Amino acid sequence: MKETQSSPNQPSQASPPGLTSAQAQAALLQHGPNEIAPAKQHPLLDLLGKFWSPIPWLLEATIALALVTQRYSDAAAVAFLLVFNVVLAFFQERRAQRAFDLLRARLVVHAKVLRDGAWSTLSAREVVPDDVVRLIVGDVVPADLKLTSGTVQIDQAVLTGESLPRDAAPPDVVYAGSTVTRGDAVGLVVATAAQTKFGTTAELMRDVRTVGSVERMILGVVRMLAIAGAAVVLLVGVPVFLMHVAISEIVIFALVVLLASIPVALPAAFTLATALGALALAKSGVLVTHLTAMEDAASMDVLCSDKTGTLTMNTIRVADVRASAPYSDDDVLHFAAAASDASGQDPIDLAILAAATQKEQPGKAFTVEHIVPFDPKTKRSEASVRLPDGSMETIAKGEPSFLGVPFLDVGALAAMGDRAIGVTVTTGAQRVAVGLIGLSDPPRPDAAQLISDIRSRGVEVRMLTGDGRETALHVAAQIGIPPSSVDASVYPEEKLHIVQREQAAGHIVGMTGDGVNDAPSLRAANVGVAVSNATDVAKAAASIILTQPGLGGMREAIDISRCVYQRMLTYVVAKIVKYFEIVFVTSVAFFIFFHFVLTPTLMVALLIFNDFVTLSISTDRVAPSQGFDAWKVGRLVRASAIIALFTSSAILGILFIERNAAHLDLAALRGLAFLAMACMGQVAILALREREAIFRERPSLFLVCTAALAVAGASFMALRGILMPPLPPAVVGETLAAVLVWGILLLAMKLPIYRAFGIGLDASPPVLSNVPLPEARSST
């Protein structure tokens, strides 16, 4: 008798008949899509909320201080800056969110639905009440389902917080948003969208805002600068007070230093830089679901990768069959096919079924009564079969070491790079080996080059696989992964321990995965990466999703993330340099001219010209560093302080010379200080934007244009007397020329400073690039 199995294109006899396309369309019109629209805050409330965060608090405190000291014009100027900051951040974030929503729309939860008598894979939003849906391991339950056949194990942690999964069988109801961790079942949809018990289908794809390493670092620098500013106010303010200087002058100094420490453009610059990076990645087939993952991808130094489907072709085929007496090779394939299910689309099952159909049916006949799908924990699948005489046998296939009987040729298959699949049959209490199947899955043609490229960027690639060590080493040697970077015979749950082990050693870890059992390790990794064939559960847990097979997307993710890092590093350097420059100039100038040379109003104008122009850094053309990036705050601050001493000396020289040559009064001197600082800020950004070379990548047109407009705007204000007395054209021209000369000198001297403090210079050297790799060997 020929064995029978449930066809993947036909429902089981216990299943309802399913809907026709016409019925489904009518139900969709009646009930609407199976999705819950995310709650959106009114734009006005969102705008008002921007006034309640740390940076606006600092500006609001500055306004309060100005009002208390009756400096109403300064208070108005800072209030203008506050509103300008909030409005700009509001529109930039909305622009970034629209772009991000377009990316997230490409992340779809799928469902296996019975329509028109055939199983098909649809978007979960197309599921309607009375649809018949099939659930297998790794699926996200797309709607509330009443089970009609089969059994599954359901993880409802995302819904209820329960730590342990529960078993479900007919007529139990499983709820939308839970995940299938074991089994195979069919169910009838009883509720969709907002009518589901938990209503969380849409929540699976909702972004959770977390503060990333770059943002934490920058805010930490700001706190440090604010503390340093308070110390400077005391150190300068006390002797100035003892010199019987008016309190109003000291208040001016305090307001200027406080304003200088506020990174008013930080939220907009950060959001814009990461959003533009995410859009660039999307063009390369990489979807970013958490923007903060781009920060960690720049610092990642270990990437743990699955073997099958990521480093290999995932085109598994039967390469060898070795029967155990008294069975034949055809028996081995025949028995293995009985424990395989085409409807689950498992590559191993499909390969075995394809090989079995090419063989003649052996003498022993049986009927498949029930199949237990592959369980990652037991590493086997099983089939209960009935013989013609009515007796029952159990056929198992899976990892040979988990089947409880010895197999003789496992090592020989592994030595050829084949994965060994054992087949056993159990009659009563006796289990015997039927034989082994050797499966081959050749490496991807681009794998060796991609591994080399990623390693040359200072990232160690570790191969994680459930295959035995000999098989794993054979594949690793072909693609250039050294034996020390191979973890073989890994259980799915052990991947989490490997990630935690690497993190405990101080590494920033990336992890690729595709199955439901990979979800914990994907969440724990600094950069969780769902590969192109990942289950919906893995995609929901990941922060980066690859849409193309292989690791090509990770190479792009590393490079573009490091470009974002380089742009943010330019912002940080420019901010710290400008802060120290303002502190140095205002402090030293007081003891030269006996007046503070900046007012809060001019400081607000300076912030607009400098901080907001730095938004254009988000579009700058930069080269990614070749080593993994690591923030070195102490070195960064010290290097920036030295650069600020250099630029401050230029500004003080300009003030001293022009004051005497042009006989400038205090108001004009303050205007000249504003002009010199505004122009020096633009020149410094262009000079300091690269840290590995004097000039390697030309700046973006937008950056050049905004810097030129800022210089032109500051010059126009100085010539026309806006917020200051008009300055003579000769003074303006001489100032611009001096700043330009100083900028050229800064371009030449930046490298010794950066090198002295280890800033930039590929951040952390690509230590792996010099590790000799084993020569690739041809597949046996």
mmCIF file with all atom_site columns, N, CA, C and O in Angstrom, residues 177-191:
data_model
loop_
_atom_site.group_PDB
_atom_site.id
_atom_site.type_symbol
_atom_site.label_atom_id
_atom_site.label_alt_id
_atom_site.label_comp_id
_atom_site.label_asym_id
_atom_site.label_entity_id
_atom_site.label_seq_id
_atom_site.pdbx_PDB_ins_code
_atom_site.Cartn_x
_atom_site.Cartn_y
_atom_site.Cartn_z
_atom_site.occupancy
_atom_site.B_iso_or_equiv
_atom_site.pdbx_formal_charge
_atom_site.auth_seq_id
_atom_site.auth_comp_id
_atom_site.auth_asym_id
_atom_site.auth_atom_id
_atom_site.pdbx_PDB_model_num
ATOM 1  N N  . GLY A 1 177 ? -1.365  37.595 18.101 1.00 0.00 ? 177 GLY A N  1
ATOM 2  C CA . GLY A 1 177 ? -0.165  38.152 18.707 1.00 0.00 ? 177 GLY A CA 1
ATOM 3  C C  . GLY A 1 177 ? 0.689   37.142 19.423 1.00 0.00 ? 177 GLY A C  1
ATOM 4  O O  . GLY A 1 177 ? 1.869   37.395 19.660 1.00 0.00 ? 177 GLY A O  1
ATOM 5  N N  . SER A 1 178 ? 0.119   35.971 19.769 1.00 0.00 ? 178 SER A N  1
ATOM 6  C CA . SER A 1 178 ? 0.924   34.914 20.376 1.00 0.00 ? 178 SER A CA 1
ATOM 7  C C  . SER A 1 178 ? 1.727   34.215 19.283 1.00 0.00 ? 178 SER A C  1
ATOM 8  O O  . SER A 1 178 ? 1.486   34.411 18.092 1.00 0.00 ? 178 SER A O  1
ATOM 9  N N  . THR A 1 179 ? 2.687   33.393 19.682 1.00 0.00 ? 179 THR A N  1
ATOM 10 C CA . THR A 1 179 ? 3.566   32.736 18.712 1.00 0.00 ? 179 THR A CA 1
ATOM 11 C C  . THR A 1 179 ? 3.534   31.233 18.915 1.00 0.00 ? 179 THR A C  1
ATOM 12 O O  . THR A 1 179 ? 3.342   30.743 20.030 1.00 0.00 ? 179 THR A O  1
ATOM 13 N N  . VAL A 1 180 ? 3.738   30.510 17.817 1.00 0.00 ? 180 VAL A N  1
ATOM 14 C CA . VAL A 1 180 ? 3.715   29.047 17.845 1.00 0.00 ? 180 VAL A CA 1
ATOM 15 C C  . VAL A 1 180 ? 5.141   28.551 18.047 1.00 0.00 ? 180 VAL A C  1
ATOM 16 O O  . VAL A 1 180 ? 6.025   28.823 17.229 1.00 0.00 ? 180 VAL A O  1
ATOM 17 N N  . THR A 1 181 ? 5.364   27.844 19.137 1.00 0.00 ? 181 THR A N  1
ATOM 18 C CA . THR A 1 181 ? 6.703   27.329 19.436 1.00 0.00 ? 181 THR A CA 1
ATOM 19 C C  . THR A 1 181 ? 6.846   25.845 19.138 1.00 0.00 ? 181 THR A C  1
ATOM 20 O O  . THR A 1 181 ? 7.971   25.328 19.121 1.00 0.00 ? 181 THR A O  1
ATOM 21 N N  . ARG A 1 182 ? 5.727   25.142 18.906 1.00 0.00 ? 182 ARG A N  1
ATOM 22 C CA . ARG A 1 182 ? 5.793   23.717 18.599 1.00 0.00 ? 182 ARG A CA 1
ATOM 23 C C  . ARG A 1 182 ? 4.449   23.285 18.021 1.00 0.00 ? 182 ARG A C  1
ATOM 24 O O  . ARG A 1 182 ? 3.402   23.829 18.371 1.00 0.00 ? 182 ARG A O  1
ATOM 25 N N  . GLY A 1 183 ? 4.496   22.295 17.124 1.00 0.00 ? 183 GLY A N  1
ATOM 26 C CA . GLY A 1 183 ? 3.262   21.674 16.661 1.00 0.00 ? 183 GLY A CA 1
ATOM 27 C C  . GLY A 1 183 ? 2.765   22.207 15.331 1.00 0.00 ? 183 GLY A C  1
ATOM 28 O O  . GLY A 1 183 ? 3.419   23.003 14.648 1.00 0.00 ? 183 GLY A O  1
ATOM 29 N N  . ASP A 1 184 ? 1.564   21.771 14.976 1.00 0.00 ? 184 ASP A N  1
ATOM 30 C CA . ASP A 1 184 ? 0.944   22.072 13.684 1.00 0.00 ? 184 ASP A CA 1
ATOM 31 C C  . ASP A 1 184 ? -0.554  21.961 13.895 1.00 0.00 ? 184 ASP A C  1
ATOM 32 O O  . ASP A 1 184 ? -1.046  20.948 14.411 1.00 0.00 ? 184 ASP A O  1
ATOM 33 N N  . ALA A 1 185 ? -1.300  23.010 13.547 1.00 0.00 ? 185 ALA A N  1
ATOM 34 C CA . ALA A 1 185 ? -2.744  22.975 13.777 1.00 0.00 ? 185 ALA A CA 1
ATOM 35 C C  . ALA A 1 185 ? -3.452  23.838 12.759 1.00 0.00 ? 185 ALA A C  1
ATOM 36 O O  . ALA A 1 185 ? -2.840  24.673 12.082 1.00 0.00 ? 185 ALA A O  1
ATOM 37 N N  . VAL A 1 186 ? -4.762  23.606 12.643 1.00 0.00 ? 186 VAL A N  1
ATOM 38 C CA . VAL A 1 186 ? -5.630  24.411 11.776 1.00 0.00 ? 186 VAL A CA 1
ATOM 39 C C  . VAL A 1 186 ? -6.723  25.001 12.643 1.00 0.00 ? 186 VAL A C  1
ATOM 40 O O  . VAL A 1 186 ? -7.230  24.344 13.569 1.00 0.00 ? 186 VAL A O  1
ATOM 41 N N  . GLY A 1 187 ? -7.087  26.252 12.369 1.00 0.00 ? 187 GLY A N  1
ATOM 42 C CA . GLY A 1 187 ? -8.119  26.902 13.164 1.00 0.00 ? 187 GLY A CA 1
ATOM 43 C C  . GLY A 1 187 ? -9.001  27.802 12.334 1.00 0.00 ? 187 GLY A C  1
ATOM 44 O O  . GLY A 1 187 ? -8.659  28.199 11.211 1.00 0.00 ? 187 GLY A O  1
ATOM 45 N N  . LEU A 1 188 ? -10.169 28.128 12.889 1.00 0.00 ? 188 LEU A N  1
ATOM 46 C CA . LEU A 1 188 ? -11.148 28.996 12.256 1.00 0.00 ? 188 LEU A CA 1
ATOM 47 C C  . LEU A 1 188 ? -11.066 30.373 12.894 1.00 0.00 ? 188 LEU A C  1
ATOM 48 O O  . LEU A 1 188 ? -11.076 30.501 14.130 1.00 0.00 ? 188 LEU A O  1
ATOM 49 N N  . VAL A 1 189 ? -10.979 31.419 12.082 1.00 0.00 ? 189 VAL A N  1
ATOM 50 C CA . VAL A 1 189 ? -10.874 32.788 12.598 1.00 0.00 ? 189 VAL A CA 1
ATOM 51 C C  . VAL A 1 189 ? -12.201 33.193 13.215 1.00 0.00 ? 189 VAL A C  1
ATOM 52 O O  . VAL A 1 189 ? -13.256 33.140 12.570 1.00 0.00 ? 189 VAL A O  1
ATOM 53 N N  . VAL A 1 190 ? -12.143 33.600 14.483 1.00 0.00 ? 190 VAL A N  1
ATOM 54 C CA . VAL A 1 190 ? -13.359 34.031 15.181 1.00 0.00 ? 190 VAL A CA 1
ATOM 55 C C  . VAL A 1 190 ? -13.349 35.526 15.472 1.00 0.00 ? 190 VAL A C  1
ATOM 56 O O  . VAL A 1 190 ? -14.390 36.100 15.793 1.00 0.00 ? 190 VAL A O  1
ATOM 57 N N  . ALA A 1 191 ? -12.199 36.182 15.369 1.00 0.00 ? 191 ALA A N  1
ATOM 58 C CA . ALA A 1 191 ? -12.155 37.631 15.604 1.00 0.00 ? 191 ALA A CA 1
ATOM 59 C C  . ALA A 1 191 ? -10.896 38.204 14.960 1.00 0.00 ? 191 ALA A C  1
ATOM 60 O O  . ALA A 1 191 ? -9.847  37.555 14.927 1.00 0.00 ? 191 ALA A O  1
#
